[in-house]
PDB file of C-alpha atoms in Angstrom:
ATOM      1  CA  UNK A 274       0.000   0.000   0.000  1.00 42.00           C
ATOM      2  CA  UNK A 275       2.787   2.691   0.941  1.00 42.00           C
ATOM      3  CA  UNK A 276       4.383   1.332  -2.394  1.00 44.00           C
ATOM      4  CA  UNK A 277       1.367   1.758  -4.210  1.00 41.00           C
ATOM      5  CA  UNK A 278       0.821   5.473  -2.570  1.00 44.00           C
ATOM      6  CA  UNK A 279       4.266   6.249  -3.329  1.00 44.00           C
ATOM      7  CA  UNK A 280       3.809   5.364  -6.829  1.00 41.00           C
ATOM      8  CA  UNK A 281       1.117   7.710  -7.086  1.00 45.00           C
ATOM      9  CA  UNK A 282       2.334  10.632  -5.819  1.00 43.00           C
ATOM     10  CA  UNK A 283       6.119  10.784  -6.688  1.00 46.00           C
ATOM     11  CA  UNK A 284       6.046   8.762 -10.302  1.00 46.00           C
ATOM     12  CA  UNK A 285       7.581   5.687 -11.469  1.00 42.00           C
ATOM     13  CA  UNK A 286      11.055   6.868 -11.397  1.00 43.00           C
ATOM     14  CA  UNK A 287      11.310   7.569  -6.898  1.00 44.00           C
ATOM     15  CA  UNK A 288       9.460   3.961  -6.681  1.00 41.00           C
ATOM     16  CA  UNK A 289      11.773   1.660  -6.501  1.00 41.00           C
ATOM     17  CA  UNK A 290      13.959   3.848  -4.146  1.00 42.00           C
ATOM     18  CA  UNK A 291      10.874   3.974  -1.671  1.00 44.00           C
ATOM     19  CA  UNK A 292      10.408   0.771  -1.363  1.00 48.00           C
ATOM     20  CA  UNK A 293      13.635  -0.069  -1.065  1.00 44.00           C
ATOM     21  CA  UNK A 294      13.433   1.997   2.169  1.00 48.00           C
ATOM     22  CA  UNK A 295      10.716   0.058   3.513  1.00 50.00           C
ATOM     23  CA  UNK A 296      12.726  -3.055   3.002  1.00 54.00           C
ATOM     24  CA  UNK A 297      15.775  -1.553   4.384  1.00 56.00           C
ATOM     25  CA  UNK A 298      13.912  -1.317   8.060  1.00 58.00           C
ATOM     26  CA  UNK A 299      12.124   2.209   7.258  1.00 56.00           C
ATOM     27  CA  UNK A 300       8.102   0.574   7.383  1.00 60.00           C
ATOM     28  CA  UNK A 301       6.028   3.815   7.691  1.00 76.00           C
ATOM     29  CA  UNK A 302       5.820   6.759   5.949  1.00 82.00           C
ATOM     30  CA  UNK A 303       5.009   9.970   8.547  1.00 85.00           C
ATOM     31  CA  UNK A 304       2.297  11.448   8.761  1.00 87.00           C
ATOM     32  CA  UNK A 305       3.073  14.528   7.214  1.00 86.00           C
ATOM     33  CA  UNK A 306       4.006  12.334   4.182  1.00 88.00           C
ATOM     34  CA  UNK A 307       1.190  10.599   3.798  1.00 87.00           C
ATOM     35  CA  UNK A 308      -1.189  13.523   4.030  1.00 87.00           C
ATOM     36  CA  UNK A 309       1.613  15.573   1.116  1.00 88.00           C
ATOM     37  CA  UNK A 310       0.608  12.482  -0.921  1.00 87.00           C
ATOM     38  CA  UNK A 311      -2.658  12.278  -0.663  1.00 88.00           C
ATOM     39  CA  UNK A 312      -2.734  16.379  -0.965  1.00 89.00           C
ATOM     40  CA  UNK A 313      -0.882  15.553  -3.843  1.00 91.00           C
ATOM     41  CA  UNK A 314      -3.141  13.102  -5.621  1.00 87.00           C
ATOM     42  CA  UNK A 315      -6.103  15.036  -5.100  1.00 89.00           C
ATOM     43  CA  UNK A 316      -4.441  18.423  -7.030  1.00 86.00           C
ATOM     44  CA  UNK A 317      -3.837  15.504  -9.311  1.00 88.00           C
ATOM     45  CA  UNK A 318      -7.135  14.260  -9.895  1.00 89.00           C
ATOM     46  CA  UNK A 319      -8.502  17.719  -9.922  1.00 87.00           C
ATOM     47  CA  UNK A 320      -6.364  19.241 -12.307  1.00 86.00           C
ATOM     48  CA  UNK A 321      -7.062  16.474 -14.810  1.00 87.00           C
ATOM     49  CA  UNK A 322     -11.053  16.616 -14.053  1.00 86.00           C
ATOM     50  CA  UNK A 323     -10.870  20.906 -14.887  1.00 82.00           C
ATOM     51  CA  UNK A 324      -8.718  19.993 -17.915  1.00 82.00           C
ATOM     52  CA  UNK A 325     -11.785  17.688 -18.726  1.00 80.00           C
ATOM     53  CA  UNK A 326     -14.130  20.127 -17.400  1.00 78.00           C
ATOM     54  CA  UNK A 327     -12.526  22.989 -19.811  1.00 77.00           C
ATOM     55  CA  UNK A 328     -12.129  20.484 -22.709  1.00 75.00           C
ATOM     56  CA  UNK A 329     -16.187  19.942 -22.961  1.00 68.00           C
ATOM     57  CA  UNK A 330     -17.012  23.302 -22.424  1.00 69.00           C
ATOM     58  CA  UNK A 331     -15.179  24.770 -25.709  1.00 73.00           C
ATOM     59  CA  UNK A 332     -16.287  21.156 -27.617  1.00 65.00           C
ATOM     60  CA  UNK A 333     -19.594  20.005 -25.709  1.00 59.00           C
ATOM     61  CA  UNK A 334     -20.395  16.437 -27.573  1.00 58.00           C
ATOM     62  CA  UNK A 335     -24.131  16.288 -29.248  1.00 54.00           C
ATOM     63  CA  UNK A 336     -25.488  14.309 -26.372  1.00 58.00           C
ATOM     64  CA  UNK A 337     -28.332  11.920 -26.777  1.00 58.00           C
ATOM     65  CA  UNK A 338     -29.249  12.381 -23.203  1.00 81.00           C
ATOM     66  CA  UNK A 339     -31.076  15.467 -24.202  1.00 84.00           C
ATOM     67  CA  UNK A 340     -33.715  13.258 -25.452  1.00 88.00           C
ATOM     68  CA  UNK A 341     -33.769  10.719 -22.476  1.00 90.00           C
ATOM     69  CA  UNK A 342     -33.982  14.222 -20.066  1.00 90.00           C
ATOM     70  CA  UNK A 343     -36.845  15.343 -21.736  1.00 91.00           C
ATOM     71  CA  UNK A 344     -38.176  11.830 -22.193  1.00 93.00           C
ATOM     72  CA  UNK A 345     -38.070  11.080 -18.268  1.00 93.00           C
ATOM     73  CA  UNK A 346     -39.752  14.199 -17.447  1.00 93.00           C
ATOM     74  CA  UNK A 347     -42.480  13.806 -19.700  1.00 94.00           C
ATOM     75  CA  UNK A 348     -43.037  10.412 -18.185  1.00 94.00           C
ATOM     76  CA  UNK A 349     -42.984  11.626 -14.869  1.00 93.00           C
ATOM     77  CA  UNK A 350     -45.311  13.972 -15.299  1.00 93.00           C
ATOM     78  CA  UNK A 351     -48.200  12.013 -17.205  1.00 95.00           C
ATOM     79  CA  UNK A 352     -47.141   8.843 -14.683  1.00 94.00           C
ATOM     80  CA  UNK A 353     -48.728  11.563 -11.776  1.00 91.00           C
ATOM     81  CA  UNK A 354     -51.980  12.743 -12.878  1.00 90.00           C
ATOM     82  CA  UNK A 355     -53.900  10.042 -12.193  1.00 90.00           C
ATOM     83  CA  UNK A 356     -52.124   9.369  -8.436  1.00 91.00           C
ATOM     84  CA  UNK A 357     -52.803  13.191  -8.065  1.00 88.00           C
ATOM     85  CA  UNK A 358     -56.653  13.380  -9.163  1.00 87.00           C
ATOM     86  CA  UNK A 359     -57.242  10.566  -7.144  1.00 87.00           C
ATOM     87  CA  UNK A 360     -55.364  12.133  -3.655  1.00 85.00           C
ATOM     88  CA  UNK A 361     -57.409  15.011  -4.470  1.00 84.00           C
ATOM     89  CA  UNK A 362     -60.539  12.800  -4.363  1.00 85.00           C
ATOM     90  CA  UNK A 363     -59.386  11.774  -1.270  1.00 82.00           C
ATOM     91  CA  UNK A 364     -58.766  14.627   0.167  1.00 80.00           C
ATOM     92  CA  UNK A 365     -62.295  15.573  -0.484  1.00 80.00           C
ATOM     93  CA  UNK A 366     -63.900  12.617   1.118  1.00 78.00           C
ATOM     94  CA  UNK A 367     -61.666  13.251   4.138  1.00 75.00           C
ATOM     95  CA  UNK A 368     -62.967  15.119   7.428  1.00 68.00           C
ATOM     96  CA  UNK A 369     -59.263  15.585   8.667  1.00 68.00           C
ATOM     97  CA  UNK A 370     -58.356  17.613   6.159  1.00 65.00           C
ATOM     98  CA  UNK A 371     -59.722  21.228   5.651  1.00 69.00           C
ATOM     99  CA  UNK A 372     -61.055  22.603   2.766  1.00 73.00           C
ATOM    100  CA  UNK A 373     -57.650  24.702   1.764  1.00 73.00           C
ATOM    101  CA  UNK A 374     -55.976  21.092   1.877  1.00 76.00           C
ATOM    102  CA  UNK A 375     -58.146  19.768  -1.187  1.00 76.00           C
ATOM    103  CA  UNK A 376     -57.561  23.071  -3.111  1.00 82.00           C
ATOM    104  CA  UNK A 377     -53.933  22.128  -3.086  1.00 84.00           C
ATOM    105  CA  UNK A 378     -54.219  18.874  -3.996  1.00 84.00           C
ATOM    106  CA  UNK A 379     -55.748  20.118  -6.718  1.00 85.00           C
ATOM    107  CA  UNK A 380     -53.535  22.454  -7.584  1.00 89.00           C
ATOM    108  CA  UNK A 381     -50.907  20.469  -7.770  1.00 88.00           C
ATOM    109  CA  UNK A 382     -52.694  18.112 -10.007  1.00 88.00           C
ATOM    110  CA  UNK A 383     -53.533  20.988 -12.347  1.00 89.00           C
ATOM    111  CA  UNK A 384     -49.895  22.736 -12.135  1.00 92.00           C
ATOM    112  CA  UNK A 385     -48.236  19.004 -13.210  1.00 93.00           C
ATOM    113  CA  UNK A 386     -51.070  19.292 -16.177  1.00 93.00           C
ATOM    114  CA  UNK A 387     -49.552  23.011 -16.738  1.00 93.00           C
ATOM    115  CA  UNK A 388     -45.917  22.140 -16.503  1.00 93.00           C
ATOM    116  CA  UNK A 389     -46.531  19.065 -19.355  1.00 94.00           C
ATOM    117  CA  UNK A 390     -47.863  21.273 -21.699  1.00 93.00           C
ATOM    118  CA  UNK A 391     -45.074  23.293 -21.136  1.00 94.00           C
ATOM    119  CA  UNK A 392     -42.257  20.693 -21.494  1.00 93.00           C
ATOM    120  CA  UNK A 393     -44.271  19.546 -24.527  1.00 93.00           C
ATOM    121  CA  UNK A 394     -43.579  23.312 -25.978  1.00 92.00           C
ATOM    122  CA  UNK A 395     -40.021  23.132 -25.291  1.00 91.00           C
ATOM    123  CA  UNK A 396     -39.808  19.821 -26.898  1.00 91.00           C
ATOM    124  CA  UNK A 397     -41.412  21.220 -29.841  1.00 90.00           C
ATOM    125  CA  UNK A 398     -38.946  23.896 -30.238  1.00 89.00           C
ATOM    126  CA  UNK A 399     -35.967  21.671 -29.099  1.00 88.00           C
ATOM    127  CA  UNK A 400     -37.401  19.507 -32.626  1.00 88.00           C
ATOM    128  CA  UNK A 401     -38.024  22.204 -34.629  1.00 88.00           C
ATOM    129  CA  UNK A 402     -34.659  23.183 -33.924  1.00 86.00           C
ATOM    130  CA  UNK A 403     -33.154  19.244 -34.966  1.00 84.00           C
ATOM    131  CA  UNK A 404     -31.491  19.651 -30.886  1.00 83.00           C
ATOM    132  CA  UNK A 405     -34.315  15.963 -30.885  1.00 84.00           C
ATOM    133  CA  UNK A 406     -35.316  13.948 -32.357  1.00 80.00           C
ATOM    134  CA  UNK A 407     -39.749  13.275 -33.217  1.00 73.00           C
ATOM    135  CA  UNK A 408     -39.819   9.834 -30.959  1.00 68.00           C
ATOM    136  CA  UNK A 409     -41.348  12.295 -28.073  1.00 68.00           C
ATOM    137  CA  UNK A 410     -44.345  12.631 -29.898  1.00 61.00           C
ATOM    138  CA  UNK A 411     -47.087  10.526 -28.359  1.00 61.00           C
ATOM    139  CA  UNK A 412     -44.990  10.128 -25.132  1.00 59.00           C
ATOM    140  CA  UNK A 413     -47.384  12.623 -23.356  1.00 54.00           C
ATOM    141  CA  UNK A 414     -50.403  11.568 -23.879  1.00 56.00           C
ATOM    142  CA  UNK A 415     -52.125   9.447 -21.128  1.00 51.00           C
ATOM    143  CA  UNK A 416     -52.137   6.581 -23.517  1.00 54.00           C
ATOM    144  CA  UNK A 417     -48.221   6.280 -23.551  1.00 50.00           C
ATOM    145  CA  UNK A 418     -48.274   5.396 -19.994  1.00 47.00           C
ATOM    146  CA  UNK A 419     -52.070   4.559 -18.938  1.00 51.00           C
ATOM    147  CA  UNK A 420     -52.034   3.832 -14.931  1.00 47.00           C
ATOM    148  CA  UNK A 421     -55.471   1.830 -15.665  1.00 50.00           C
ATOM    149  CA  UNK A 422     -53.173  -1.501 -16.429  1.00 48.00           C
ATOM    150  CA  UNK A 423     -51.346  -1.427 -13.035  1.00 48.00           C
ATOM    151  CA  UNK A 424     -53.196  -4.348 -11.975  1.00 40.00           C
ATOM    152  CA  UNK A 425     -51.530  -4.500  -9.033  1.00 42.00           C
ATOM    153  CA  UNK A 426     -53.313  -2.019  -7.249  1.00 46.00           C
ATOM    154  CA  UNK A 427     -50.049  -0.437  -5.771  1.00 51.00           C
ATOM    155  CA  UNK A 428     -51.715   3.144  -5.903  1.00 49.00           C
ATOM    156  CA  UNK A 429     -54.360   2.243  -4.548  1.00 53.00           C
ATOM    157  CA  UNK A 430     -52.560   0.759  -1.793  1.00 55.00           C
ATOM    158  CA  UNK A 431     -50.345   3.641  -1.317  1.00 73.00           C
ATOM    159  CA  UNK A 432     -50.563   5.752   1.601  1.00 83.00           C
ATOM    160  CA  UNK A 433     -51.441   9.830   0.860  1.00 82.00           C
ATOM    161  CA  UNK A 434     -48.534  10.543   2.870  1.00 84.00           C
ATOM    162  CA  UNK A 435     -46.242   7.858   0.589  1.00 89.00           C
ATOM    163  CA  UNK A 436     -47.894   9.652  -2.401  1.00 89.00           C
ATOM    164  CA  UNK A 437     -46.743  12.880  -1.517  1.00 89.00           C
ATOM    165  CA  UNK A 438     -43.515  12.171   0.100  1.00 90.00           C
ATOM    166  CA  UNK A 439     -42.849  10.079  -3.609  1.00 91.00           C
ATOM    167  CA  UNK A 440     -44.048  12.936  -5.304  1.00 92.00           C
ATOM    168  CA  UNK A 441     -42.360  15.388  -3.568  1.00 92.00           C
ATOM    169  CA  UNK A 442     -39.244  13.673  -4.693  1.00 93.00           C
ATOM    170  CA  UNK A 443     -39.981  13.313  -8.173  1.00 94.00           C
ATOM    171  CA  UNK A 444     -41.127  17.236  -8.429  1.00 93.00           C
ATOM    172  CA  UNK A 445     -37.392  17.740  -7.356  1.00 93.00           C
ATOM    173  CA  UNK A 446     -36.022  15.398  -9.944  1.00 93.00           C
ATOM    174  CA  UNK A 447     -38.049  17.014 -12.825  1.00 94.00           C
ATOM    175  CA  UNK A 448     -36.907  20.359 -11.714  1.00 94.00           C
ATOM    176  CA  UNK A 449     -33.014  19.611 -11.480  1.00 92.00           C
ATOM    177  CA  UNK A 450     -33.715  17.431 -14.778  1.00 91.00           C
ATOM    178  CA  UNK A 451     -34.797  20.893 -16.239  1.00 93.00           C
ATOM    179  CA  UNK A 452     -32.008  22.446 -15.166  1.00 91.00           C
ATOM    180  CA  UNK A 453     -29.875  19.903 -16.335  1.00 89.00           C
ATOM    181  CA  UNK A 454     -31.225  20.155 -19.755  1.00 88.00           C
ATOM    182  CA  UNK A 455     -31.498  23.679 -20.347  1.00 89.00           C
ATOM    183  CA  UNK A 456     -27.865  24.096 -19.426  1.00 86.00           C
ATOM    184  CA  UNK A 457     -27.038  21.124 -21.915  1.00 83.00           C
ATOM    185  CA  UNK A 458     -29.032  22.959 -24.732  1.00 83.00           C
ATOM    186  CA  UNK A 459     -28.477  26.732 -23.844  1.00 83.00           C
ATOM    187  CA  UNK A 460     -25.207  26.536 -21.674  1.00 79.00           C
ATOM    188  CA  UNK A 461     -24.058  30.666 -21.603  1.00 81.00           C
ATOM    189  CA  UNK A 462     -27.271  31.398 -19.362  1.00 75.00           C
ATOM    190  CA  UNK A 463     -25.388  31.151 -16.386  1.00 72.00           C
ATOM    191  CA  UNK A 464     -24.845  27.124 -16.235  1.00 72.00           C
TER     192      UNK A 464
END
C-alpha cells in the first residue's frame, strides 16, 4: 500500500527507491508524508477533471441524453396525474383535512397538467430546432403510460402521505432534470 501510494504521488522513477526503504527497516511513511501524498493526488485528480471540465465546455459532444432528459420528465409527469386526481378525491372525502388542503391537492394536479404542456412546448422547439429527435411525440399523452393496467393495485394501496412524500421527490427530480437540460441545450445562461 505505501508502495502503491508512493507510486502515485512521486512517479515511477522515486518507486523503486521507496520501497527499497521500507525493506531496508524504514516501514512507515510519517504522517506529514502521507497527508503531502494524498494532498498531492487530489491536485492531481482535480487538475485532470478541470482539464476535462474545460475540454467539454469549448467542444460540448451532441449528447443523446437530451432526449432521455426530456423523455423522463415527460413520463414523470403524465405517470402523476392520475395518483394526483385521485389524492385530491381523497382529500375531499376526508374530514381531517380542511377545505384549503383539497384546493392544493388540486392544484398540484392541475400545475403538473400546466408544466406538461409546457415541457411539450419546449420539446417542440428543441425539434423544430433538430437539438431531438420526433420519438417524443405521443410520449405525453395518457395513452403512452395509462395507470389503468397497473393491476396491481399499488396506488391504490399507497398511503397519501407515501404519495406525496414520492411525489415530492420526483417534483425535485423534474426540476433539477430541467435544469440539467437547459444548461445542456443553452449553456451561456449562467450554467
Amino acid at each position: 500500500m505505501v508502495c502503491l501510494m508512493s507510486y502515485m504521488t512521486l512517479g515511477r522513477g522515486n518507486t523503486a527507491s521507496i520501497c527499497a526503504h521500507i525493506q531496508a527497516g524504514f516501514h512507515f511513511l510519517s504522517l506529514a508524508d502521507l497527508f503531502d501524498g494524498v494532498i498531492q493526488h487530489s491536485a492531481r485528480m482535480h487538475s485532470i477533471s478541470s482539464d476535462l471540465h474545460s475540454e467539454f465546455v469549448r467542444n460540448p459532444p451532441v449528447s443523446p441524453q437530451r432526449e432521455e432528459l426530456t423523455e423522463v420528465i415527460l413520463k414523470l409527469l403524465v405517470a402523476w396525474k392520475d395518483p394526483l386526481w385521485q389524492f385530491h378525491q381523497n382529500m375531499v372525502h376526508q374530514d381531517d383535512f380542511n377545505n384549503f388542503s383539497s384546493n392544493k391537492a388540486l392544484e398540484m394536479s392541475y400545475m403538473v397538467h400546466e408544466l406538461r404542456k409546457g415541457v411539450e412546448k419546449v420539446a417542440d422547439r428543441m425539434q423544430n430546432l433538430g437539438m431531438i429527435s420526433n420519438s417524443l411525440s405521443g410520449l405525453s399523452s395518457p395513452e403512452a403510460l395509462d395507470p389503468s393496467s397497473d393491476t396491481s393495485g399499488e396506488s391504490q394501496a399507497m398511503s397519501d402521505h407515501d404519495l406525496l412524500y414520492c411525489f415530492r421527490r420526483d417534483s425535485n427530480k423534474v426540476q433539477n432534470y430541467l435544469k440539467i437540460l437547459k444548461c445542456r441545450i443553452v449553456p451561456e445562461n449562467g450554467c
